[in-house]
Amino acid sequence: MNGDDDRLPLDSRTQAVIDGLPPDEREHLQTLMKNAARHQRTLLETALDEAVGMVPAPLRKRVQKLFLGPS
Amino acid sequence: MRNLATQAELVKLARILQTDTGELEHLDYLEAERLRTLREGITEALFEKFRPTFTGFARLSSIVPLAISARIAERVLGPILAGRIAGEMAPDKAIDLAARLSDSFLADTCLHIDPVRARPIIAGFPVDRAIAITRLLLARGEIITMSRFVDVLPEHTLFAATDAIENESDLLEIGFFVEDSKQLDRVIAHLDRDRREAIVAAAASEQLWPEVLATLLRIGEHARLAMAELAMAQNAAILDSLIRAAAQDDLWPALLQIADEMPSRLIGTLASEPAFTDAAVIRSVIDSVIANDLWARFRNQTTAMGEERLARVLEVAANERKPFLWELDRRLQADDADRDALTNASARLSAETRQRAHGACAGGLLAEALADAGRSTPDSST
């Protein structure tokens, strides 16, 4: 995971529903989506640190390799 | 009718966004289908955003012993992340891992699983565990979550879970939120007559007729007619509650649609009940016919309604809903099937009511029938 922003990669159908909302409703929903993404990022980062710590030492490198990649 | 489908979607969306349903109340005017699009898109995006991490956790159980994976799931991941990771796991690994997790943790996790994504796991999930989790979810009132699983449960688990739910009103509420109507057909086919009757009784006692009728309209015709026939065979108290609910929540469009499929039974049976003479009930029928353009469906039922009740409809219309008579008169043609029924009902009206009804008509065949009835029967009892 990196410090990417918390915007979500929405598909065109979902984006169309959001674009059809009045501006204040759209903004409120976008805030909720960003909060959800931020919350999930925090949960995953914490869980990853703790999970690696629970894995037996000989397996840690293999486990760390599982999580390589952008997010 | 209360828009429960929209409310259900708001609950599901709030859960995905990790917020309270109240935060989404401003979206309650959207159709359920649009909210569903929103929910599915956000679910997918929240997954895509962190796919490598989710996939990494899903593969963890292939590297470390299951006992450690189970500890990580319960102590570190928690139900939210575990639910989102489950759909990425190999089904056999996920089932082995679930065997080491508590029923309570799995029930919590169900709230956050996308059942469609987890379908292969659900297909192979042991029935006894599924039943234990069903009971926990039911005790927690997680009706909407349970309905999402009904959509993907294999038949043997679906039937076992149905049998485990002892309260018929729970079955009704879960059924209302199920999206795959073929699963509902299977459940209804599985239920014996006693349970079907108990469902109808629960609809009356728990005032769930709007949910029942909305569900009936979505299922297959065979199951719909079987349930409708059963409902019409129930006692007066149950039929009375259906009539009152139809008047209160404007269920007449649904009832008239079902009535079209079972001629001379549904409306005829309801019309024979005392509640159908209530002016408020008749006004609700008339208002619904006008507002929802149900003229053809209503007129298909006038013969089955019987002369006495049809005369009561004309009487209420003459007193309080004159535009209904004007439109009915305008529409009535010489070879229409309901002309005789309307003519005979006209003859039952009192002279005063007939005169009032005649005054509301547009000079058509109903006006003619009312005038003829006045000449042959100067005064009647109604």
Coordinates of N, CA and C in Angstrom, one line a residue, chain A residues 1 4-11 13-14 16-18 20-22 24-26 28-29 32-33 35-41 43-48 50-52 54-56 59 62-63 66-71, chain B residues 13 16-19 23-24 26-27 29-30 33-35 37-42 44-65 68 71-72 75-77 80-81 84-85:
Chain A
M1 N 0.8 -1.2 0.0 CA 0.0 0.0 0.0 C 0.9 1.2 0.0
D4 N -1.4 6.8 -1.8 CA -2.3 7.2 -2.8 C -3.5 7.9 -2.2
D5 N -4.2 8.8 -3.0 CA -5.4 9.5 -2.4 C -6.5 8.5 -2.3
D6 N -7.6 8.9 -1.7 CA -8.7 8.0 -1.4 C -9.9 8.0 -2.3
R7 N -9.6 8.5 -3.5 CA -10.6 8.5 -4.6 C -10.8 7.0 -5.0
L8 N -12.1 6.6 -5.3 CA -12.3 5.3 -5.7 C -12.4 5.2 -7.2
P9 N -11.9 4.1 -7.8 CA -12.0 3.8 -9.3 C -13.3 3.3 -9.7
L10 N -14.3 4.2 -9.9 CA -15.7 3.8 -10.1 C -15.9 3.5 -11.6
D11 N -16.8 2.5 -11.9 CA -17.1 2.2 -13.3 C -18.1 3.3 -13.8
R13 N -21.1 3.2 -15.1 CA -22.5 3.2 -14.6 C -22.7 3.8 -13.3
T14 N -21.8 3.5 -12.4 CA -21.9 4.0 -11.0 C -21.6 5.5 -11.0
A16 N -22.2 7.5 -13.4 CA -23.4 8.2 -14.0 C -24.4 8.4 -13.0
V17 N -24.6 7.5 -12.1 CA -25.6 7.7 -11.0 C -25.2 8.8 -10.1
I18 N -23.9 8.9 -9.8 CA -23.4 9.9 -8.9 C -23.5 11.3 -9.6
G20 N -25.6 12.2 -11.7 CA -27.0 12.6 -11.8 C -27.6 13.2 -10.5
L21 N -26.8 13.1 -9.4 CA -27.3 13.7 -8.1 C -27.1 15.2 -8.1
P22 N -28.0 15.9 -7.3 CA -27.8 17.3 -7.1 C -26.4 17.5 -6.4
D24 N -25.0 19.1 -3.9 CA -24.8 18.9 -2.4 C -24.8 17.4 -2.1
E25 N -25.8 16.7 -2.7 CA -25.9 15.3 -2.4 C -24.7 14.5 -3.0
R26 N -24.2 14.9 -4.2 CA -23.1 14.3 -4.8 C -21.8 14.5 -3.9
H28 N -21.7 15.1 -0.7 CA -21.8 14.3 0.6 C -21.5 12.9 0.3
L29 N -22.0 12.3 -0.8 CA -21.7 10.9 -1.1 C -20.2 10.7 -1.3
L32 N -18.4 10.5 1.9 CA -18.6 9.2 2.5 C -17.8 8.1 1.9
M33 N -17.6 8.2 0.5 CA -16.8 7.2 -0.2 C -15.4 7.3 0.2
N35 N -14.2 8.6 2.9 CA -14.0 8.2 4.3 C -13.9 6.6 4.4
A36 N -14.8 6.0 3.6 CA -14.8 4.5 3.6 C -13.5 4.0 3.0
A37 N -13.0 4.6 2.0 CA -11.7 4.2 1.4 C -10.5 4.4 2.4
R38 N -10.6 5.5 3.1 CA -9.5 5.9 4.1 C -9.6 4.9 5.3
H39 N -10.8 4.6 5.7 CA -11.0 3.6 6.8 C -10.5 2.3 6.4
Q40 N -10.8 1.9 5.2 CA -10.4 0.5 4.8 C -8.9 0.5 4.6
R41 N -8.3 1.6 4.2 CA -6.8 1.6 4.0 C -6.2 1.5 5.4
L43 N -7.5 0.1 8.1 CA -7.7 -1.2 8.6 C -6.7 -2.2 8.0
L44 N -6.5 -2.1 6.7 CA -5.6 -3.0 6.0 C -4.2 -2.8 6.4
E45 N -3.8 -1.6 6.5 CA -2.4 -1.3 6.9 C -2.1 -1.9 8.3
T46 N -3.0 -1.6 9.2 CA -2.8 -2.1 10.6 C -2.8 -3.7 10.6
A47 N -3.8 -4.2 9.9 CA -3.9 -5.7 9.8 C -2.7 -6.3 9.2
L48 N -2.1 -5.7 8.2 CA -1.0 -6.3 7.5 C 0.2 -6.3 8.5
E50 N 0.2 -6.3 11.8 CA -0.1 -7.3 12.8 C 0.0 -8.7 12.3
A51 N -0.5 -9.0 11.1 CA -0.5 -10.3 10.6 C 0.9 -10.8 10.3
V52 N 1.7 -10.0 9.8 CA 3.1 -10.4 9.5 C 3.8 -10.7 10.8
M54 N 2.5 -12.1 13.3 CA 1.9 -13.3 13.9 C 2.4 -14.6 13.1
V55 N 3.0 -14.3 11.9 CA 3.5 -15.4 11.1 C 4.9 -15.9 11.6
P56 N 5.1 -17.2 11.7 CA 6.4 -17.7 12.1 C 7.5 -17.1 11.3
L59 N 8.6 -17.9 7.7 CA 7.7 -17.7 6.6 C 7.4 -16.2 6.3
R62 N 8.2 -14.8 2.7 CA 7.2 -15.3 1.7 C 5.9 -14.5 1.8
V63 N 5.5 -14.3 3.1 CA 4.2 -13.6 3.3 C 4.3 -12.2 2.8
L66 N 3.6 -11.7 -0.7 CA 2.2 -11.8 -1.2 C 1.6 -10.4 -1.3
F67 N 2.1 -9.4 -0.6 CA 1.4 -8.1 -0.6 C 2.1 -7.1 -1.4
L68 N 3.0 -7.5 -2.3 CA 3.7 -6.5 -3.1 C 2.7 -6.1 -4.2
G69 N 2.8 -4.8 -4.6 CA 1.9 -4.3 -5.6 C 1.3 -3.0 -5.2
P70 N 0.9 -2.2 -6.2 CA 0.3 -0.9 -5.9 C -1.1 -1.0 -5.3
S71 N -1.5 -0.1 -4.4 CA -2.8 -0.1 -3.9 C -3.1 1.3 -3.4
Chain B
L13 N -26.0 -0.2 1.4 CA -25.0 0.8 1.0 C -24.3 1.4 2.2
I16 N -21.7 -0.9 3.4 CA -20.5 -0.9 2.5 C -19.6 0.4 2.8
L17 N -20.3 1.5 3.1 CA -19.6 2.8 3.3 C -19.2 2.9 4.8
Q18 N -19.6 1.9 5.6 CA -19.2 1.9 7.0 C -19.8 3.2 7.7
T19 N -21.0 3.5 7.4 CA -21.7 4.6 8.0 C -23.1 4.3 8.5
E23 N -27.1 8.8 7.4 CA -26.2 9.6 6.5 C -26.6 9.5 5.0
L24 N -27.4 8.5 4.7 CA -27.8 8.3 3.3 C -29.3 8.7 3.1
H26 N -30.8 11.3 2.4 CA -31.0 12.2 1.3 C -31.1 11.5 0.0
L27 N -30.8 10.2 0.0 CA -30.9 9.4 -1.3 C -32.1 8.6 -1.4
Y29 N -35.0 9.0 -2.2 CA -35.9 9.2 -3.3 C -35.5 8.4 -4.6
L30 N -34.3 7.9 -4.5 CA -33.8 7.2 -5.7 C -34.5 5.8 -5.8
E33 N -33.2 0.3 -7.8 CA -32.3 -0.2 -8.9 C -31.1 0.7 -9.0
R34 N -31.3 2.0 -8.9 CA -30.2 2.9 -9.0 C -29.3 2.8 -7.8
L35 N -29.9 2.7 -6.6 CA -29.1 2.5 -5.4 C -28.3 1.2 -5.5
T37 N -27.1 -0.2 -8.2 CA -26.0 0.1 -9.1 C -24.9 0.8 -8.3
L38 N -25.3 1.8 -7.5 CA -24.4 2.6 -6.7 C -23.6 1.6 -5.7
R39 N -24.4 0.8 -5.1 CA -23.8 -0.1 -4.1 C -22.8 -1.1 -4.7
E40 N -23.2 -1.7 -5.8 CA -22.4 -2.7 -6.5 C -21.1 -2.0 -7.0
G41 N -21.2 -0.8 -7.5 CA -20.1 -0.1 -8.1 C -19.1 0.3 -7.0
I42 N -19.6 0.8 -5.9 CA -18.7 1.2 -4.7 C -18.1 0.0 -4.1
E44 N -17.3 -2.8 -5.6 CA -16.2 -3.2 -6.5 C -15.0 -2.3 -6.4
A45 N -15.3 -1.0 -6.4 CA -14.2 0.0 -6.3 C -13.4 -0.1 -5.0
L46 N -14.1 -0.3 -3.9 CA -13.4 -0.5 -2.7 C -12.5 -1.7 -2.7
F47 N -13.0 -2.7 -3.4 CA -12.1 -3.9 -3.6 C -11.0 -3.6 -4.5
E48 N -11.3 -3.1 -5.7 CA -10.2 -2.8 -6.7 C -9.1 -1.9 -6.1
K49 N -9.5 -1.0 -5.4 CA -8.6 0.0 -4.8 C -7.4 -0.7 -4.0
F50 N -7.8 -1.8 -3.4 CA -6.8 -2.4 -2.5 C -6.7 -3.9 -2.9
R51 N -6.9 -4.2 -4.2 CA -6.9 -5.6 -4.6 C -5.6 -6.4 -4.2
P52 N -4.4 -5.8 -4.4 CA -3.2 -6.6 -4.0 C -3.2 -7.0 -2.5
T53 N -3.7 -6.1 -1.7 CA -3.7 -6.5 -0.3 C -4.7 -7.5 0.1
F54 N -5.9 -7.4 -0.5 CA -6.9 -8.4 -0.3 C -6.5 -9.7 -0.9
T55 N -5.9 -9.7 -2.1 CA -5.4 -11.0 -2.7 C -4.3 -11.6 -1.8
G56 N -3.4 -10.7 -1.3 CA -2.4 -11.2 -0.4 C -2.9 -11.9 0.8
F57 N -3.9 -11.3 1.5 CA -4.5 -12.0 2.6 C -5.2 -13.3 2.2
A58 N -5.8 -13.3 1.1 CA -6.5 -14.5 0.6 C -5.5 -15.6 0.4
R59 N -4.3 -15.3 0.0 CA -3.3 -16.4 -0.3 C -2.6 -16.8 1.0
L60 N -2.7 -16.0 2.0 CA -2.0 -16.3 3.3 C -2.2 -17.7 3.8
S61 N -3.5 -18.1 3.7 CA -3.8 -19.4 4.2 C -3.1 -20.6 3.4
S62 N -2.6 -20.3 2.3 CA -1.9 -21.3 1.5 C -0.4 -21.5 2.0
I63 N 0.0 -20.4 2.7 CA 1.5 -20.5 3.2 C 1.6 -20.8 4.7
V64 N 0.7 -20.2 5.5 CA 0.8 -20.5 6.9 C -0.2 -21.5 7.4
P65 N 0.1 -22.2 8.5 CA -0.8 -23.2 9.0 C -2.2 -22.6 9.2
I68 N -2.9 -20.6 12.4 CA -2.5 -19.2 12.4 C -3.4 -18.3 11.6
R71 N -6.3 -17.5 13.6 CA -6.0 -16.5 14.6 C -5.9 -15.1 14.0
I72 N -5.3 -15.0 12.8 CA -5.2 -13.7 12.1 C -6.5 -13.2 11.7
R75 N -8.4 -12.2 15.2 CA -7.8 -11.2 16.0 C -7.3 -10.0 15.3
V76 N -7.0 -10.2 14.0 CA -6.3 -9.1 13.3 C -7.3 -8.5 12.2
L77 N -7.8 -9.4 11.4 CA -8.6 -8.9 10.3 C -10.0 -8.4 10.8
I80 N -15.1 -7.3 9.1 CA -15.2 -6.4 7.9 C -14.2 -6.9 6.8
L81 N -12.9 -6.9 7.2 CA -11.9 -7.3 6.2 C -12.0 -8.8 5.9
R84 N -14.6 -9.2 3.2 CA -14.2 -8.8 1.9 C -13.1 -9.7 1.3
I85 N -12.3 -10.3 2.1 CA -11.2 -11.2 1.6 C -11.8 -12.6 1.2

